[in-house]
Every structure is written in C-alpha cells, then in structure tokens.
C-alpha cells in the first residue's frame, strides 16, 4: 500500500476532486494548509490597486491511502488536474504504508482500503 499526499492550490481543489472521482477515488482526507514555497520570492502582489501579502499561501492538503497498483494513475490524475504551469502549483509525495486497519470491521492491509469504487481502478 502507498500513501499519496498532495499540496495543491485552493482554486484547483474542485477540479482535482472531480477528476479523482472519475478514476474511482471516492474517499480521501483533505484540510486547509498554509506554507511558504517558491512564491515567497515575490512577497507582494497587486490586484486592482490593492497590495496583497503572498508570503503565506493558502493551499489544500490531500491524503489518500491506496493499493500499489493504483498509485501511478492517481498521481498522474492529481498532477494533470492541479496543473496551471505557474510557480506554486504544489507538490505530490508518495510513501510506503506498512499496515492499515479499518476500525469498523477489522479489515487489514489492502482489504481495509477497498471501497465501492475500487473496481474502477
């Protein structure tokens, strides 16, 4: 099993969520995050005459645990959906997961991550 973590632009979240659903990723965790990336090189932006401090950038952090066979398809999906071509599009990380347990029924390993959309992957 693998865990995918992605940090994406807040403005791309709905598109990423929609594309993940199309490939059968029906369940993942996400939360708002803030950080400093390459954008900190330009700390102020002007929009319609107002100066905005961009030192701290709002992002969405996504976490997905899935079977090894589904990792590349999922990473490709996130990369494509989150892409704008600008600095600050985000990052995707993958990690090995040693064990997972579904609390509701005690399923372990790959069986613990199976869901209704699993056959789509």
PDB file of N, CA, C and O in Angstrom, residues 3-10 13-14 16-17 20 26-33 59-64:
ATOM      1  N   UNK A   3       0.730   5.736   0.422  1.00  0.00           N
ATOM      2  CA  UNK A   3       0.009   6.941   0.803  1.00  0.00           C
ATOM      3  C   UNK A   3       0.466   8.041  -0.134  1.00  0.00           C
ATOM      4  O   UNK A   3       1.675   8.230  -0.338  1.00  0.00           O
ATOM      5  N   UNK A   4      -0.486   8.735  -0.711  1.00  0.00           N
ATOM      6  CA  UNK A   4      -0.187   9.890  -1.542  1.00  0.00           C
ATOM      7  C   UNK A   4      -0.587  11.124  -0.753  1.00  0.00           C
ATOM      8  O   UNK A   4      -1.702  11.192  -0.220  1.00  0.00           O
ATOM      9  N   UNK A   5       0.305  12.082  -0.666  1.00  0.00           N
ATOM     10  CA  UNK A   5      -0.006  13.387  -0.097  1.00  0.00           C
ATOM     11  C   UNK A   5       0.216  14.410  -1.194  1.00  0.00           C
ATOM     12  O   UNK A   5       1.223  14.365  -1.897  1.00  0.00           O
ATOM     13  N   UNK A   6      -0.728  15.296  -1.349  1.00  0.00           N
ATOM     14  CA  UNK A   6      -0.614  16.341  -2.360  1.00  0.00           C
ATOM     15  C   UNK A   6      -0.954  17.684  -1.726  1.00  0.00           C
ATOM     16  O   UNK A   6      -1.893  17.781  -0.942  1.00  0.00           O
ATOM     17  N   UNK A   7      -0.168  18.678  -2.067  1.00  0.00           N
ATOM     18  CA  UNK A   7      -0.436  20.048  -1.654  1.00  0.00           C
ATOM     19  C   UNK A   7      -0.749  20.799  -2.943  1.00  0.00           C
ATOM     20  O   UNK A   7       0.088  20.854  -3.847  1.00  0.00           O
ATOM     21  N   UNK A   8      -1.963  21.323  -3.039  1.00  0.00           N
ATOM     22  CA  UNK A   8      -2.405  21.950  -4.279  1.00  0.00           C
ATOM     23  C   UNK A   8      -2.984  23.340  -4.018  1.00  0.00           C
ATOM     24  O   UNK A   8      -3.314  23.675  -2.883  1.00  0.00           O
ATOM     25  N   UNK A   9      -3.121  24.100  -5.082  1.00  0.00           N
ATOM     26  CA  UNK A   9      -3.771  25.402  -4.988  1.00  0.00           C
ATOM     27  C   UNK A   9      -5.228  25.202  -4.546  1.00  0.00           C
ATOM     28  O   UNK A   9      -5.910  24.296  -5.035  1.00  0.00           O
ATOM     29  N   UNK A  10      -5.695  26.058  -3.681  1.00  0.00           N
ATOM     30  CA  UNK A  10      -7.086  26.006  -3.244  1.00  0.00           C
ATOM     31  C   UNK A  10      -8.025  26.130  -4.445  1.00  0.00           C
ATOM     32  O   UNK A  10      -9.052  25.454  -4.520  1.00  0.00           O
ATOM     33  N   UNK A  13      -8.876  22.755  -6.191  1.00  0.00           N
ATOM     34  CA  UNK A  13      -9.387  21.636  -5.406  1.00  0.00           C
ATOM     35  C   UNK A  13     -10.603  20.964  -6.043  1.00  0.00           C
ATOM     36  O   UNK A  13     -10.656  19.744  -6.143  1.00  0.00           O
ATOM     37  N   UNK A  14     -11.595  21.720  -6.460  1.00  0.00           N
ATOM     38  CA  UNK A  14     -12.808  21.124  -7.025  1.00  0.00           C
ATOM     39  C   UNK A  14     -12.492  20.329  -8.288  1.00  0.00           C
ATOM     40  O   UNK A  14     -13.050  19.253  -8.508  1.00  0.00           O
ATOM     41  N   UNK A  16      -9.562  18.866  -9.015  1.00  0.00           N
ATOM     42  CA  UNK A  16      -8.838  17.660  -8.593  1.00  0.00           C
ATOM     43  C   UNK A  16      -9.822  16.644  -8.019  1.00  0.00           C
ATOM     44  O   UNK A  16      -9.786  15.466  -8.365  1.00  0.00           O
ATOM     45  N   UNK A  17     -10.734  17.091  -7.161  1.00  0.00           N
ATOM     46  CA  UNK A  17     -11.728  16.207  -6.551  1.00  0.00           C
ATOM     47  C   UNK A  17     -12.585  15.534  -7.629  1.00  0.00           C
ATOM     48  O   UNK A  17     -12.824  14.328  -7.588  1.00  0.00           O
ATOM     49  N   UNK A  20     -10.461  12.920  -9.547  1.00  0.00           N
ATOM     50  CA  UNK A  20     -10.222  11.737  -8.732  1.00  0.00           C
ATOM     51  C   UNK A  20     -11.466  10.850  -8.711  1.00  0.00           C
ATOM     52  O   UNK A  20     -11.360   9.629  -8.809  1.00  0.00           O
ATOM     53  N   UNK A  26     -12.994   7.647  -4.391  1.00  0.00           N
ATOM     54  CA  UNK A  26     -14.191   8.207  -3.771  1.00  0.00           C
ATOM     55  C   UNK A  26     -13.953   8.672  -2.338  1.00  0.00           C
ATOM     56  O   UNK A  26     -14.813   9.317  -1.758  1.00  0.00           O
ATOM     57  N   UNK A  27     -12.820   8.295  -1.771  1.00  0.00           N
ATOM     58  CA  UNK A  27     -12.571   8.634  -0.374  1.00  0.00           C
ATOM     59  C   UNK A  27     -11.136   9.115  -0.207  1.00  0.00           C
ATOM     60  O   UNK A  27     -10.201   8.444  -0.625  1.00  0.00           O
ATOM     61  N   UNK A  28     -10.986  10.281   0.377  1.00  0.00           N
ATOM     62  CA  UNK A  28      -9.676  10.796   0.761  1.00  0.00           C
ATOM     63  C   UNK A  28      -9.882  11.867   1.821  1.00  0.00           C
ATOM     64  O   UNK A  28     -10.996  12.356   2.014  1.00  0.00           O
ATOM     65  N   UNK A  29      -8.819  12.189   2.510  1.00  0.00           N
ATOM     66  CA  UNK A  29      -8.875  13.238   3.523  1.00  0.00           C
ATOM     67  C   UNK A  29      -8.266  14.501   2.948  1.00  0.00           C
ATOM     68  O   UNK A  29      -7.353  14.447   2.129  1.00  0.00           O
ATOM     69  N   UNK A  30      -8.761  15.643   3.388  1.00  0.00           N
ATOM     70  CA  UNK A  30      -8.166  16.911   2.972  1.00  0.00           C
ATOM     71  C   UNK A  30      -8.386  17.955   4.056  1.00  0.00           C
ATOM     72  O   UNK A  30      -9.287  17.835   4.875  1.00  0.00           O
ATOM     73  N   UNK A  31      -7.541  18.937   4.063  1.00  0.00           N
ATOM     74  CA  UNK A  31      -7.676  20.036   5.005  1.00  0.00           C
ATOM     75  C   UNK A  31      -6.927  21.237   4.454  1.00  0.00           C
ATOM     76  O   UNK A  31      -6.097  21.117   3.558  1.00  0.00           O
ATOM     77  N   UNK A  32      -7.281  22.383   4.972  1.00  0.00           N
ATOM     78  CA  UNK A  32      -6.621  23.612   4.560  1.00  0.00           C
ATOM     79  C   UNK A  32      -5.223  23.646   5.156  1.00  0.00           C
ATOM     80  O   UNK A  32      -5.005  23.209   6.282  1.00  0.00           O
ATOM     81  N   UNK A  33      -4.298  24.159   4.383  1.00  0.00           N
ATOM     82  CA  UNK A  33      -2.916  24.271   4.841  1.00  0.00           C
ATOM     83  C   UNK A  33      -2.363  25.611   4.376  1.00  0.00           C
ATOM     84  O   UNK A  33      -2.866  26.217   3.440  1.00  0.00           O
ATOM     85  N   UNK A  59      -3.372  26.737   0.813  1.00  0.00           N
ATOM     86  CA  UNK A  59      -3.371  25.539  -0.024  1.00  0.00           C
ATOM     87  C   UNK A  59      -4.321  24.496   0.573  1.00  0.00           C
ATOM     88  O   UNK A  59      -4.772  24.612   1.708  1.00  0.00           O
ATOM     89  N   UNK A  60      -4.580  23.465  -0.198  1.00  0.00           N
ATOM     90  CA  UNK A  60      -5.331  22.304   0.277  1.00  0.00           C
ATOM     91  C   UNK A  60      -4.350  21.135   0.337  1.00  0.00           C
ATOM     92  O   UNK A  60      -3.576  20.919  -0.598  1.00  0.00           O
ATOM     93  N   UNK A  61      -4.399  20.392   1.422  1.00  0.00           N
ATOM     94  CA  UNK A  61      -3.550  19.225   1.635  1.00  0.00           C
ATOM     95  C   UNK A  61      -4.444  17.998   1.500  1.00  0.00           C
ATOM     96  O   UNK A  61      -5.462  17.904   2.173  1.00  0.00           O
ATOM     97  N   UNK A  62      -4.094  17.088   0.591  1.00  0.00           N
ATOM     98  CA  UNK A  62      -4.877  15.887   0.328  1.00  0.00           C
ATOM     99  C   UNK A  62      -4.070  14.662   0.732  1.00  0.00           C
ATOM    100  O   UNK A  62      -2.877  14.592   0.428  1.00  0.00           O
ATOM    101  N   UNK A  63      -4.701  13.697   1.383  1.00  0.00           N
ATOM    102  CA  UNK A  63      -4.047  12.437   1.751  1.00  0.00           C
ATOM    103  C   UNK A  63      -4.922  11.276   1.290  1.00  0.00           C
ATOM    104  O   UNK A  63      -6.126  11.251   1.557  1.00  0.00           O
ATOM    105  N   UNK A  64      -4.300  10.320   0.573  1.00  0.00           N
ATOM    106  CA  UNK A  64      -5.016   9.156   0.045  1.00  0.00           C
ATOM    107  C   UNK A  64      -4.165   7.921   0.312  1.00  0.00           C
ATOM    108  O   UNK A  64      -2.968   7.925   0.018  1.00  0.00           O
TER     109      UNK A  64
END
